[in-house]
GROMACS .gro file of C-alpha atoms in nm:
model
  365
    1MET     CA    1  -2.077  -1.985   1.731
    2GLY     CA    2  -1.733  -2.132   1.794
    3SER     CA    3  -1.795  -2.418   1.546
    4LEU     CA    4  -1.915  -2.173   1.281
    5ARG     CA    5  -1.600  -1.971   1.318
    6LEU     CA    6  -1.382  -2.280   1.292
    7LEU     CA    7  -1.572  -2.383   0.977
    8ARG     CA    8  -1.520  -2.037   0.829
    9LEU     CA    9  -1.153  -2.045   0.902
   10ALA     CA   10  -1.127  -2.394   0.750
   11LEU     CA   11  -1.288  -2.270   0.430
   12VAL     CA   12  -1.050  -1.973   0.429
   13SER     CA   13  -0.757  -2.206   0.468
   14ALA     CA   14  -0.885  -2.420   0.180
   15PHE     CA   15  -0.910  -2.108  -0.037
   16LEU     CA   16  -0.558  -1.999   0.052
   17PHE     CA   17  -0.422  -2.346  -0.037
   18THR     CA   18  -0.602  -2.330  -0.366
   19SER     CA   19  -0.457  -1.988  -0.443
   20VAL     CA   20  -0.099  -2.074  -0.339
   21SER     CA   21  -0.099  -2.403  -0.523
   22GLY     CA   22  -0.171  -2.223  -0.851
   23HIS     CA   23  -0.514  -2.374  -0.928
   24CYS     CA   24  -0.725  -2.063  -0.932
   25THR     CA   25  -1.061  -2.166  -1.065
   26THR     CA   26  -1.293  -1.917  -0.895
   27PRO     CA   27  -1.106  -1.590  -0.848
   28GLN     CA   28  -1.233  -1.336  -0.604
   29VAL     CA   29  -1.350  -1.000  -0.742
   30ARG     CA   30  -1.198  -0.689  -0.587
   31LYS     CA   31  -1.439  -0.391  -0.590
   32GLU     CA   32  -1.410  -0.022  -0.517
   33TRP     CA   33  -1.477   0.070  -0.150
   34ARG     CA   34  -1.796   0.257  -0.229
   35CYS     CA   35  -1.925  -0.027  -0.442
   36ILE     CA   36  -1.938  -0.276  -0.157
   37SER     CA   37  -2.216  -0.277   0.101
   38PRO     CA   38  -2.195  -0.100   0.448
   39ASP     CA   39  -2.180  -0.444   0.610
   40GLU     CA   40  -1.889  -0.542   0.388
   41ARG     CA   41  -1.703  -0.220   0.464
   42ALA     CA   42  -1.766  -0.268   0.834
   43ALA     CA   43  -1.635  -0.627   0.826
   44TRP     CA   44  -1.309  -0.514   0.657
   45LEU     CA   45  -1.261  -0.241   0.919
   46GLU     CA   46  -1.342  -0.477   1.205
   47ALA     CA   47  -1.084  -0.733   1.070
   48VAL     CA   48  -0.821  -0.458   1.045
   49LYS     CA   49  -0.889  -0.359   1.408
   50CYS     CA   50  -0.871  -0.724   1.500
   51LEU     CA   51  -0.512  -0.738   1.375
   52THR     CA   52  -0.424  -0.436   1.589
   53LYS     CA   53  -0.524  -0.641   1.893
   54LEU     CA   54  -0.320  -0.948   1.806
   55PRO     CA   55   0.041  -0.973   1.933
   56HIS     CA   56   0.348  -0.899   1.737
   57ASN     CA   57   0.481  -1.190   1.533
   58PRO     CA   58   0.816  -1.287   1.686
   59ASN     CA   59   0.931  -1.425   1.352
   60ILE     CA   60   0.950  -1.076   1.198
   61ALA     CA   61   1.316  -0.984   1.150
   62ALA     CA   62   1.501  -0.698   0.980
   63THR     CA   63   1.665  -0.752   0.639
   64VAL     CA   64   1.834  -0.410   0.595
   65ASP     CA   65   2.127  -0.293   0.801
   66PRO     CA   66   1.983  -0.046   1.064
   67ALA     CA   67   2.258   0.201   0.972
   68VAL     CA   68   2.099   0.210   0.622
   69SER     CA   69   1.727   0.175   0.703
   70ARG     CA   70   1.748   0.434   0.986
   71ILE     CA   71   1.431   0.308   1.150
   72PRO     CA   72   1.325   0.240   1.506
   73PRO     CA   73   1.396  -0.112   1.631
   74ILE     CA   74   1.120  -0.371   1.652
   75ASN     CA   75   0.875  -0.288   1.931
   76PRO     CA   76   0.806  -0.625   2.104
   77ASN     CA   77   0.486  -0.476   2.249
   78SER     CA   78   0.352  -0.381   1.904
   79SER     CA   79   0.059  -0.552   1.733
   80TYR     CA   80   0.037  -0.792   1.444
   81TYR     CA   81  -0.086  -0.508   1.231
   82ASP     CA   82   0.217  -0.305   1.323
   83ASP     CA   83   0.434  -0.579   1.173
   84PHE     CA   84   0.319  -0.468   0.828
   85SER     CA   85   0.449  -0.114   0.896
   86TYR     CA   86   0.772  -0.247   1.041
   87ALA     CA   87   0.839  -0.459   0.725
   88HIS     CA   88   0.765  -0.155   0.499
   89MET     CA   89   0.999   0.059   0.709
   90ASP     CA   90   1.281  -0.194   0.701
   91LEU     CA   91   1.253  -0.284   0.334
   92ASN     CA   92   1.174   0.071   0.217
   93ILE     CA   93   1.499   0.121   0.023
   94LEU     CA   94   1.455  -0.216  -0.150
   95ILE     CA   95   1.097  -0.176  -0.264
   96HIS     CA   96   1.072   0.178  -0.400
   97SER     CA   97   1.242   0.283  -0.723
   98THR     CA   98   1.346  -0.083  -0.772
   99GLY     CA   99   1.190  -0.362  -0.978
  100PHE     CA  100   1.031  -0.488  -0.662
  101PHE     CA  101   0.795  -0.195  -0.632
  102LEU     CA  102   0.488  -0.342  -0.807
  103PRO     CA  103   0.526  -0.714  -0.722
  104TRP     CA  104   0.623  -0.638  -0.361
  105HIS     CA  105   0.324  -0.418  -0.293
  106ARG     CA  106   0.090  -0.664  -0.479
  107LEU     CA  107   0.210  -0.944  -0.240
  108PHE     CA  108   0.191  -0.709   0.060
  109VAL     CA  109  -0.177  -0.627  -0.001
  110GLN     CA  110  -0.254  -0.992  -0.062
  111THR     CA  111  -0.077  -1.090   0.259
  112LEU     CA  112  -0.292  -0.846   0.459
  113GLU     CA  113  -0.605  -0.995   0.307
  114ASP     CA  114  -0.483  -1.346   0.384
  115ASP     CA  115  -0.418  -1.256   0.741
  116LEU     CA  116  -0.752  -1.075   0.778
  117LYS     CA  117  -0.911  -1.404   0.673
  118SER     CA  118  -0.702  -1.663   0.853
  119LYS     CA  119  -0.653  -1.465   1.181
  120CYS     CA  120  -0.970  -1.261   1.212
  121GLY     CA  121  -1.235  -1.457   1.027
  122TYR     CA  122  -1.284  -1.198   0.750
  123ASP     CA  123  -1.485  -1.357   0.465
  124GLY     CA  124  -1.488  -1.061   0.222
  125VAL     CA  125  -1.252  -0.951  -0.049
  126GLN     CA  126  -0.984  -0.681  -0.035
  127PRO     CA  127  -1.140  -0.355  -0.169
  128TYR     CA  128  -0.961  -0.073  -0.351
  129TRP     CA  129  -0.991   0.302  -0.349
  130ASP     CA  130  -1.056   0.463  -0.684
  131TRP     CA  131  -0.921   0.812  -0.606
  132THR     CA  132  -1.012   0.938  -0.959
  133LYS     CA  133  -1.363   0.982  -0.812
  134ASP     CA  134  -1.225   1.227  -0.554
  135THR     CA  135  -0.994   1.456  -0.749
  136ALA     CA  136  -1.245   1.741  -0.795
  137ASP     CA  137  -1.297   1.791  -0.418
  138PHE     CA  138  -1.064   1.563  -0.234
  139TYR     CA  139  -1.126   1.719   0.107
  140HIS     CA  140  -1.497   1.655   0.103
  141ALA     CA  141  -1.491   1.325  -0.085
  142THR     CA  142  -1.737   1.058   0.023
  143ILE     CA  143  -1.448   0.821   0.108
  144TRP     CA  144  -1.396   1.016   0.428
  145SER     CA  145  -1.710   0.890   0.597
  146ASP     CA  146  -1.761   0.975   0.963
  147SER     CA  147  -1.971   0.665   1.032
  148ASP     CA  148  -1.855   0.471   1.334
  149TYR     CA  149  -1.991   0.159   1.167
  150ASP     CA  150  -1.844   0.154   0.815
  151GLY     CA  151  -1.657   0.483   0.788
  152LEU     CA  152  -1.284   0.529   0.726
  153GLY     CA  153  -1.299   0.859   0.917
  154SER     CA  154  -1.222   1.209   0.814
  155TRP     CA  155  -0.937   1.461   0.870
  156GLY     CA  156  -0.747   1.492   1.189
  157ASP     CA  157  -0.765   1.751   1.462
  158PRO     CA  158  -0.492   2.018   1.392
  159SER     CA  159  -0.489   2.105   1.758
  160ASN     CA  160  -0.401   1.750   1.856
  161ASP     CA  161  -0.134   1.649   1.596
  162TYR     CA  162  -0.405   1.562   1.344
  163ASP     CA  163  -0.547   1.263   1.531
  164ILE     CA  164  -0.860   1.145   1.352
  165THR     CA  165  -1.169   1.173   1.570
  166THR     CA  166  -1.437   1.011   1.353
  167GLY     CA  167  -1.504   0.681   1.181
  168ALA     CA  168  -1.442   0.321   1.279
  169LEU     CA  169  -1.067   0.374   1.314
  170LYS     CA  170  -1.075   0.679   1.540
  171ASP     CA  171  -0.925   0.494   1.838
  172MET     CA  172  -0.660   0.307   1.638
  173ARG     CA  173  -0.319   0.296   1.804
  174ILE     CA  174  -0.003   0.230   1.607
  175ALA     CA  175   0.354   0.163   1.719
  176TYR     CA  176   0.586   0.331   1.467
  177PRO     CA  177   0.787   0.546   1.469
  178VAL     CA  178   0.659   0.574   1.837
  179PRO     CA  179   0.318   0.478   1.985
  180HIS     CA  180   0.050   0.724   1.878
  181ASN     CA  181  -0.303   0.751   1.739
  182LEU     CA  182  -0.382   0.738   1.369
  183ARG     CA  183  -0.343   1.083   1.203
  184ARG     CA  184  -0.443   1.254   0.879
  185ASN     CA  185  -0.336   1.600   0.761
  186PHE     CA  186  -0.484   1.736   0.438
  187THR     CA  187  -0.199   1.880   0.220
  188LEU     CA  188  -0.309   1.952  -0.138
  189GLN     CA  189  -0.010   2.146  -0.268
  190ILE     CA  190   0.327   1.979  -0.276
  191SER     CA  191   0.508   2.280  -0.141
  192GLY     CA  192   0.339   2.226   0.194
  193ALA     CA  193   0.436   1.859   0.228
  194GLY     CA  194   0.781   1.907   0.379
  195LEU     CA  195   0.950   1.662   0.139
  196PRO     CA  196   1.305   1.567   0.223
  197PRO     CA  197   1.557   1.658  -0.049
  198ASP     CA  198   1.604   1.385  -0.308
  199GLY     CA  199   1.981   1.433  -0.356
  200PRO     CA  200   2.190   1.439  -0.672
  201ASN     CA  201   2.098   1.092  -0.789
  202GLY     CA  202   1.723   1.117  -0.743
  203PRO     CA  203   1.449   1.223  -0.973
  204PRO     CA  204   1.405   1.600  -1.033
  205ASP     CA  205   1.247   1.782  -0.743
  206PRO     CA  206   0.874   1.835  -0.807
  207ASP     CA  207   0.734   2.169  -0.907
  208PRO     CA  208   0.645   2.329  -0.572
  209SER     CA  209   0.322   2.459  -0.716
  210LEU     CA  210   0.206   2.115  -0.815
  211MET     CA  211  -0.150   2.048  -0.705
  212LEU     CA  212  -0.135   1.679  -0.611
  213ASN     CA  213  -0.495   1.605  -0.708
  214THR     CA  214  -0.391   1.651  -1.072
  215SER     CA  215  -0.158   1.353  -1.057
  216PHE     CA  216  -0.427   1.080  -1.031
  217THR     CA  217  -0.718   1.201  -1.241
  218SER     CA  218  -0.904   0.965  -1.475
  219GLU     CA  219  -0.707   1.120  -1.760
  220VAL     CA  220  -0.374   1.031  -1.586
  221VAL     CA  221  -0.500   0.679  -1.518
  222ASN     CA  222  -0.608   0.636  -1.881
  223TYR     CA  223  -0.268   0.756  -2.001
  224THR     CA  224  -0.089   0.526  -1.757
  225VAL     CA  225  -0.280   0.214  -1.869
  226SER     CA  226  -0.272   0.291  -2.241
  227SER     CA  227   0.096   0.389  -2.269
  228PHE     CA  228   0.436   0.218  -2.237
  229THR     CA  229   0.336  -0.097  -2.425
  230GLY     CA  230   0.578  -0.380  -2.348
  231ASP     CA  231   0.798  -0.146  -2.141
  232TYR     CA  232   0.769  -0.239  -1.777
  233ILE     CA  233   1.040  -0.001  -1.667
  234ARG     CA  234   0.880   0.311  -1.818
  235PHE     CA  235   0.534   0.202  -1.689
  236GLN     CA  236   0.655   0.164  -1.335
  237ALA     CA  237   0.871   0.477  -1.347
  238PHE     CA  238   0.571   0.687  -1.446
  239VAL     CA  239   0.349   0.534  -1.177
  240GLU     CA  240   0.612   0.629  -0.915
  241SER     CA  241   0.688   0.972  -1.061
  242TRP     CA  242   0.561   1.303  -0.914
  243ASN     CA  243   0.325   1.343  -1.208
  244GLY     CA  244   0.210   0.978  -1.177
  245PRO     CA  245  -0.057   0.834  -0.954
  246HIS     CA  246   0.138   0.681  -0.668
  247PRO     CA  247   0.279   0.970  -0.456
  248GLY     CA  248  -0.022   1.206  -0.467
  249PRO     CA  249  -0.270   1.023  -0.239
  250HIS     CA  250   0.005   0.945   0.009
  251ILE     CA  251   0.102   1.312   0.045
  252ILE     CA  252  -0.246   1.466   0.030
  253VAL     CA  253  -0.372   1.246   0.313
  254GLY     CA  254  -0.046   1.324   0.493
  255ALA     CA  255   0.055   1.242   0.849
  256ASP     CA  256   0.070   0.861   0.883
  257LEU     CA  257  -0.005   0.786   0.515
  258PHE     CA  258   0.275   1.022   0.420
  259GLY     CA  259   0.507   0.905   0.696
  260SER     CA  260   0.543   1.222   0.900
  261CYS     CA  261   0.680   1.214   1.256
  262PRO     CA  262   0.425   1.250   1.541
  263PHE     CA  263   0.468   1.599   1.683
  264GLY     CA  264   0.626   1.614   2.027
  265LEU     CA  265   0.656   1.234   2.051
  266ALA     CA  266   0.912   1.124   1.800
  267PRO     CA  267   1.282   1.146   1.885
  268PRO     CA  268   1.480   1.433   1.726
  269GLN     CA  269   1.644   1.196   1.481
  270CYS     CA  270   1.313   1.088   1.338
  271VAL     CA  271   1.336   1.100   0.956
  272PRO     CA  272   1.000   1.158   0.781
  273GLY     CA  273   0.922   0.983   0.457
  274PRO     CA  274   0.711   0.695   0.332
  275LYS     CA  275   0.850   0.439   0.569
  276TRP     CA  276   0.559   0.386   0.809
  277SER     CA  277   0.280   0.475   0.567
  278PRO     CA  278   0.101   0.139   0.624
  279ASN     CA  279   0.009   0.282   0.964
  280ASP     CA  280  -0.303   0.414   0.792
  281PRO     CA  281  -0.523   0.132   0.652
  282MET     CA  282  -0.589   0.366   0.362
  283PHE     CA  283  -0.252   0.245   0.244
  284PHE     CA  284  -0.394  -0.099   0.147
  285LEU     CA  285  -0.692   0.061  -0.034
  286HIS     CA  286  -0.458   0.289  -0.216
  287HIS     CA  287  -0.209   0.019  -0.312
  288ALA     CA  288  -0.489  -0.210  -0.426
  289MET     CA  289  -0.575   0.068  -0.669
  290ILE     CA  290  -0.209   0.097  -0.782
  291ASP     CA  291  -0.225  -0.278  -0.831
  292LYS     CA  292  -0.534  -0.244  -1.036
  293LEU     CA  293  -0.351  -0.004  -1.268
  294TRP     CA  294  -0.078  -0.268  -1.318
  295TYR     CA  295  -0.350  -0.533  -1.363
  296ASP     CA  296  -0.531  -0.318  -1.624
  297TRP     CA  297  -0.205  -0.242  -1.804
  298GLN     CA  298  -0.110  -0.611  -1.805
  299HIS     CA  299  -0.447  -0.695  -1.964
  300ARG     CA  300  -0.450  -0.417  -2.221
  301ASP     CA  301  -0.196  -0.577  -2.451
  302LEU     CA  302  -0.039  -0.926  -2.464
  303ARG     CA  303   0.299  -0.760  -2.473
  304ASN     CA  304   0.239  -0.633  -2.121
  305LYS     CA  305   0.115  -0.956  -1.968
  306ASP     CA  306   0.430  -1.121  -1.832
  307VAL     CA  307   0.690  -0.848  -1.889
  308PHE     CA  308   0.912  -0.764  -1.587
  309ALA     CA  309   1.239  -0.579  -1.538
  310GLY     CA  310   1.422  -0.367  -1.287
  311GLY     CA  311   1.716  -0.351  -1.055
  312THR     CA  312   1.781  -0.404  -0.682
  313VAL     CA  313   1.961  -0.080  -0.597
  314SER     CA  314   1.736   0.227  -0.586
  315TRP     CA  315   1.844   0.577  -0.668
  316GLN     CA  316   1.811   0.640  -0.294
  317ALA     CA  317   2.119   0.421  -0.247
  318GLY     CA  318   2.322   0.595  -0.518
  319SER     CA  319   2.208   0.445  -0.846
  320PRO     CA  320   2.176   0.723  -1.103
  321TYR     CA  321   1.802   0.781  -1.151
  322ALA     CA  322   1.809   0.880  -1.518
  323GLN     CA  323   1.985   0.554  -1.609
  324ASN     CA  324   1.792   0.323  -1.380
  325PRO     CA  325   1.458   0.471  -1.268
  326THR     CA  326   1.344   0.131  -1.144
  327GLY     CA  327   1.674   0.028  -0.989
  328GLY     CA  328   2.031  -0.039  -1.082
  329PRO     CA  329   2.233  -0.365  -1.091
  330PRO     CA  330   2.228  -0.639  -0.984
  331PHE     CA  331   1.911  -0.678  -1.191
  332LEU     CA  332   1.601  -0.882  -1.101
  333ASN     CA  333   1.420  -1.153  -1.297
  334THR     CA  334   1.104  -1.357  -1.244
  335SER     CA  335   1.291  -1.600  -1.023
  336SER     CA  336   1.404  -1.330  -0.781
  337LEU     CA  337   1.268  -1.382  -0.435
  338ILE     CA  338   1.057  -1.102  -0.287
  339PRO     CA  339   1.187  -0.996   0.059
  340GLY     CA  340   0.929  -0.996   0.330
  341ASP     CA  341   1.096  -0.978   0.674
  342GLY     CA  342   0.898  -1.290   0.769
  343LEU     CA  343   0.555  -1.170   0.656
  344TRP     CA  344   0.533  -1.443   0.394
  345GLU     CA  345   0.696  -1.768   0.290
  346GLU     CA  346   0.944  -1.769   0.007
  347THR     CA  347   0.777  -1.614  -0.298
  348ALA     CA  348   0.930  -1.537  -0.637
  349VAL     CA  349   0.837  -1.240  -0.861
  350GLY     CA  350   0.697  -1.488  -1.116
  351ASP     CA  351   0.447  -1.615  -0.859
  352VAL     CA  352   0.268  -1.276  -0.847
  353LEU     CA  353   0.277  -1.161  -1.208
  354ASN     CA  354  -0.054  -1.324  -1.279
  355THR     CA  355  -0.340  -1.247  -1.036
  356VAL     CA  356  -0.517  -1.573  -1.126
  357GLY     CA  357  -0.211  -1.801  -1.101
  358GLY     CA  358   0.080  -1.880  -0.877
  359ARG     CA  359   0.033  -1.718  -0.541
  360LEU     CA  360  -0.281  -1.525  -0.627
  361CYS     CA  361  -0.648  -1.574  -0.713
  362TYR     CA  362  -0.837  -1.246  -0.783
  363VAL     CA  363  -0.947  -1.009  -1.057
  364TYR     CA  364  -1.066  -0.649  -1.050
  365GLU     CA  365  -1.414  -0.527  -1.125
   0.00000   0.00000   0.00000
């Protein structure tokens, strides 16, 4: 058994070398979660749980001044999986409402897949979550399977801070903002989400009556992919907007995927928001779908293929939103290096614009 595992890891390493070196001849095919077999779903979940049992990577280091990031310090007793949440917390202000949003999250999801393979022997492909299938009845959607074998689990227990009690992840422990169990709290209407104020430079506050499941329907997806030809900034700005497909799933699932503070555990200064949303593995299924939207948009028209633009200073840091919805100056280009807090080796934006070249080797079904 040991020799077979070593052989598998050797093959994985060979694939990763092929992908990184830019010679992608046999791209992997990413499929929707419900279009892969129960065994494939179980294998992905087992690999995720494997990362939660591996020790923290001591090479992870903060990039953003703690006075700005306002996050808990690195927990040296955290897991390798927790390092993903830590990096997302630390870099939060650099990777949302800036030009890094789409390339950073594309590389982030790819890095998780690489680590599932190289560290936990996963031999599958990163799946995605097509939430358009779930907008009609999000609460009862089939994605929330209770199966201990291949189920992502359902909604949390409201009497116990919304800890999930079903599915393969029901005993998952996470380190940030404080150690706690994985939580989900269904919140369909945006008025119940407890959003922090955006401030004078941010996008307009959302309509409090907005039903979030209307922001990622198939009609919205079709509009997103078919619009903004050649205009990367407007494409990304819509994806991130309240009426676009990115915020809704985060907020509806709530709790860890939304970034709320664990009740009774977090310190009084705990600031809710999207910072530790990778706590919930749903994050990677959700962002693979966001990546698919970008992929589909890139392939819809040649004018979309390699276009990239955006700034480094988000509206959260004082850049007027109306002028620079994807970040103010200094501006990025395809040679700009994507920050990773030590999760990945030096990678430029241009290395992830093409999913079958540079750093990557996959397509979407």
